[in-house]
Amino acid sequence: MDSEAIKAKFKEQIKNQDAIENAKYLIDKVNEHCFEKCVPKPGTSLSSSEQTCAKQCLEKYMAAWNVVSVTYARRVQRESAPDSPVVISLDSS
């Protein structure tokens, strides 16, 4: 294996590890946020309303996560382009 192939394989491994860490983080946050919101008094099973709440919470959280992820990926890609100017944003939103 030449050095470029090793470098590419290493980058792919890092990318995969990063994706796994992001997925773990997402699952932890969804569990934390949605469980606390939807299951105020944990028991042996979830009520119908708790199940509905958890499902809707998960769907909203995932949709928001996807928007943020896509936006971030586009920004990173745009800023890593060889001819892209360096832009410093002072916008806090």
PDB file of C-alpha atoms in Angstrom:
ATOM      1  CA  MET A   1       0.000   0.000   0.000  1.00  0.00           C
ATOM      2  CA  ASP A   2       1.417   3.387  -0.942  1.00  0.00           C
ATOM      3  CA  SER A   3       1.352   6.394   1.389  1.00  0.00           C
ATOM      4  CA  GLU A   4      -1.631   7.991  -0.370  1.00  0.00           C
ATOM      5  CA  ALA A   5      -3.715   4.836   0.047  1.00  0.00           C
ATOM      6  CA  ILE A   6      -2.755   4.614   3.719  1.00  0.00           C
ATOM      7  CA  LYS A   7      -3.616   8.288   4.176  1.00  0.00           C
ATOM      8  CA  ALA A   8      -6.996   7.828   2.466  1.00  0.00           C
ATOM      9  CA  LYS A   9      -7.772   4.749   4.565  1.00  0.00           C
ATOM     10  CA  PHE A  10      -6.823   6.592   7.749  1.00  0.00           C
ATOM     11  CA  LYS A  11      -9.055   9.553   6.806  1.00  0.00           C
ATOM     12  CA  GLU A  12     -11.942   7.165   6.135  1.00  0.00           C
ATOM     13  CA  GLN A  13     -11.473   5.506   9.535  1.00  0.00           C
ATOM     14  CA  ILE A  14     -11.497   8.887  11.267  1.00  0.00           C
ATOM     15  CA  LYS A  15     -14.607   9.877   9.331  1.00  0.00           C
ATOM     16  CA  ASN A  16     -16.352   6.646  10.376  1.00  0.00           C
ATOM     17  CA  GLN A  17     -15.356   7.085  14.026  1.00  0.00           C
ATOM     18  CA  ASP A  18     -16.652  10.653  13.927  1.00  0.00           C
ATOM     19  CA  ALA A  19     -19.963   9.451  12.490  1.00  0.00           C
ATOM     20  CA  ILE A  20     -20.267   6.851  15.258  1.00  0.00           C
ATOM     21  CA  GLU A  21     -19.532   9.461  17.936  1.00  0.00           C
ATOM     22  CA  ASN A  22     -22.114  11.812  16.414  1.00  0.00           C
ATOM     23  CA  ALA A  23     -24.718   9.049  16.391  1.00  0.00           C
ATOM     24  CA  LYS A  24     -23.988   8.208  20.037  1.00  0.00           C
ATOM     25  CA  TYR A  25     -24.270  11.873  20.969  1.00  0.00           C
ATOM     26  CA  LEU A  26     -27.555  12.191  19.097  1.00  0.00           C
ATOM     27  CA  ILE A  27     -29.012   9.117  20.795  1.00  0.00           C
ATOM     28  CA  ASP A  28     -27.922  10.352  24.217  1.00  0.00           C
ATOM     29  CA  LYS A  29     -29.425  13.794  23.658  1.00  0.00           C
ATOM     30  CA  VAL A  30     -32.681  12.424  22.265  1.00  0.00           C
ATOM     31  CA  ASN A  31     -33.005  10.038  25.196  1.00  0.00           C
ATOM     32  CA  GLU A  32     -32.206  12.768  27.677  1.00  0.00           C
ATOM     33  CA  HIS A  33     -34.426  15.437  26.142  1.00  0.00           C
ATOM     34  CA  CYS A  34     -37.414  13.394  25.012  1.00  0.00           C
ATOM     35  CA  PHE A  35     -37.509  11.053  27.999  1.00  0.00           C
ATOM     36  CA  GLU A  36     -37.453  13.935  30.479  1.00  0.00           C
ATOM     37  CA  LYS A  37     -40.128  15.771  28.511  1.00  0.00           C
ATOM     38  CA  CYS A  38     -42.433  12.864  27.784  1.00  0.00           C
ATOM     39  CA  VAL A  39     -42.085  10.526  30.756  1.00  0.00           C
ATOM     40  CA  PRO A  40     -42.508  12.575  33.930  1.00  0.00           C
ATOM     41  CA  LYS A  41     -43.137   9.514  36.122  1.00  0.00           C
ATOM     42  CA  PRO A  42     -41.321   6.436  34.806  1.00  0.00           C
ATOM     43  CA  GLY A  43     -43.084   3.120  35.343  1.00  0.00           C
ATOM     44  CA  THR A  44     -42.977  -0.376  33.962  1.00  0.00           C
ATOM     45  CA  SER A  45     -44.451   0.686  30.611  1.00  0.00           C
ATOM     46  CA  LEU A  46     -45.235   3.802  28.605  1.00  0.00           C
ATOM     47  CA  SER A  47     -48.743   5.121  28.311  1.00  0.00           C
ATOM     48  CA  SER A  48     -50.214   5.876  24.916  1.00  0.00           C
ATOM     49  CA  SER A  49     -49.700   9.616  25.404  1.00  0.00           C
ATOM     50  CA  GLU A  50     -46.088   9.060  26.498  1.00  0.00           C
ATOM     51  CA  GLN A  51     -45.429   6.945  23.403  1.00  0.00           C
ATOM     52  CA  THR A  52     -46.978   9.594  21.150  1.00  0.00           C
ATOM     53  CA  CYS A  53     -45.006  12.364  22.846  1.00  0.00           C
ATOM     54  CA  ALA A  54     -41.745  10.435  22.573  1.00  0.00           C
ATOM     55  CA  LYS A  55     -42.346   9.640  18.892  1.00  0.00           C
ATOM     56  CA  GLN A  56     -43.139  13.259  18.023  1.00  0.00           C
ATOM     57  CA  CYS A  57     -40.206  14.523  20.067  1.00  0.00           C
ATOM     58  CA  LEU A  58     -37.845  12.109  18.323  1.00  0.00           C
ATOM     59  CA  GLU A  59     -39.127  13.112  14.884  1.00  0.00           C
ATOM     60  CA  LYS A  60     -38.701  16.826  15.633  1.00  0.00           C
ATOM     61  CA  TYR A  61     -35.255  16.323  17.148  1.00  0.00           C
ATOM     62  CA  MET A  62     -34.098  14.260  14.170  1.00  0.00           C
ATOM     63  CA  ALA A  63     -35.451  16.809  11.684  1.00  0.00           C
ATOM     64  CA  ALA A  64     -33.638  19.620  13.488  1.00  0.00           C
ATOM     65  CA  TRP A  65     -30.445  17.543  13.713  1.00  0.00           C
ATOM     66  CA  ASN A  66     -30.586  16.859   9.977  1.00  0.00           C
ATOM     67  CA  VAL A  67     -31.016  20.554   9.121  1.00  0.00           C
ATOM     68  CA  VAL A  68     -28.086  21.517  11.328  1.00  0.00           C
ATOM     69  CA  SER A  69     -25.900  18.684   9.982  1.00  0.00           C
ATOM     70  CA  VAL A  70     -26.573  19.496   6.337  1.00  0.00           C
ATOM     71  CA  THR A  71     -26.028  23.213   6.899  1.00  0.00           C
ATOM     72  CA  TYR A  72     -22.794  22.584   8.766  1.00  0.00           C
ATOM     73  CA  ALA A  73     -21.512  20.159   6.120  1.00  0.00           C
ATOM     74  CA  ARG A  74     -22.246  22.663   3.349  1.00  0.00           C
ATOM     75  CA  ARG A  75     -20.461  25.414   5.250  1.00  0.00           C
ATOM     76  CA  VAL A  76     -17.403  23.244   5.889  1.00  0.00           C
ATOM     77  CA  GLN A  77     -17.343  22.207   2.244  1.00  0.00           C
ATOM     78  CA  ARG A  78     -17.705  25.797   1.063  1.00  0.00           C
ATOM     79  CA  GLU A  79     -15.003  27.068   3.422  1.00  0.00           C
ATOM     80  CA  SER A  80     -12.591  24.273   2.561  1.00  0.00           C
ATOM     81  CA  ALA A  81     -12.736  25.044  -1.162  1.00  0.00           C
ATOM     82  CA  PRO A  82      -9.271  26.116  -2.353  1.00  0.00           C
ATOM     83  CA  ASP A  83     -10.349  29.516  -3.701  1.00  0.00           C
ATOM     84  CA  SER A  84     -12.874  30.394  -1.018  1.00  0.00           C
ATOM     85  CA  PRO A  85     -12.261  33.640   0.816  1.00  0.00           C
ATOM     86  CA  VAL A  86     -11.987  33.600   4.578  1.00  0.00           C
ATOM     87  CA  VAL A  87     -15.159  35.109   6.025  1.00  0.00           C
ATOM     88  CA  ILE A  88     -15.528  35.970   9.670  1.00  0.00           C
ATOM     89  CA  SER A  89     -19.136  36.218  10.754  1.00  0.00           C
ATOM     90  CA  LEU A  90     -20.066  38.469  13.636  1.00  0.00           C
ATOM     91  CA  ASP A  91     -23.663  37.305  13.482  1.00  0.00           C
ATOM     92  CA  SER A  92     -24.567  35.569  16.735  1.00  0.00           C
ATOM     93  CA  SER A  93     -27.626  33.775  15.360  1.00  0.00           C
TER      94      SER A  93
END
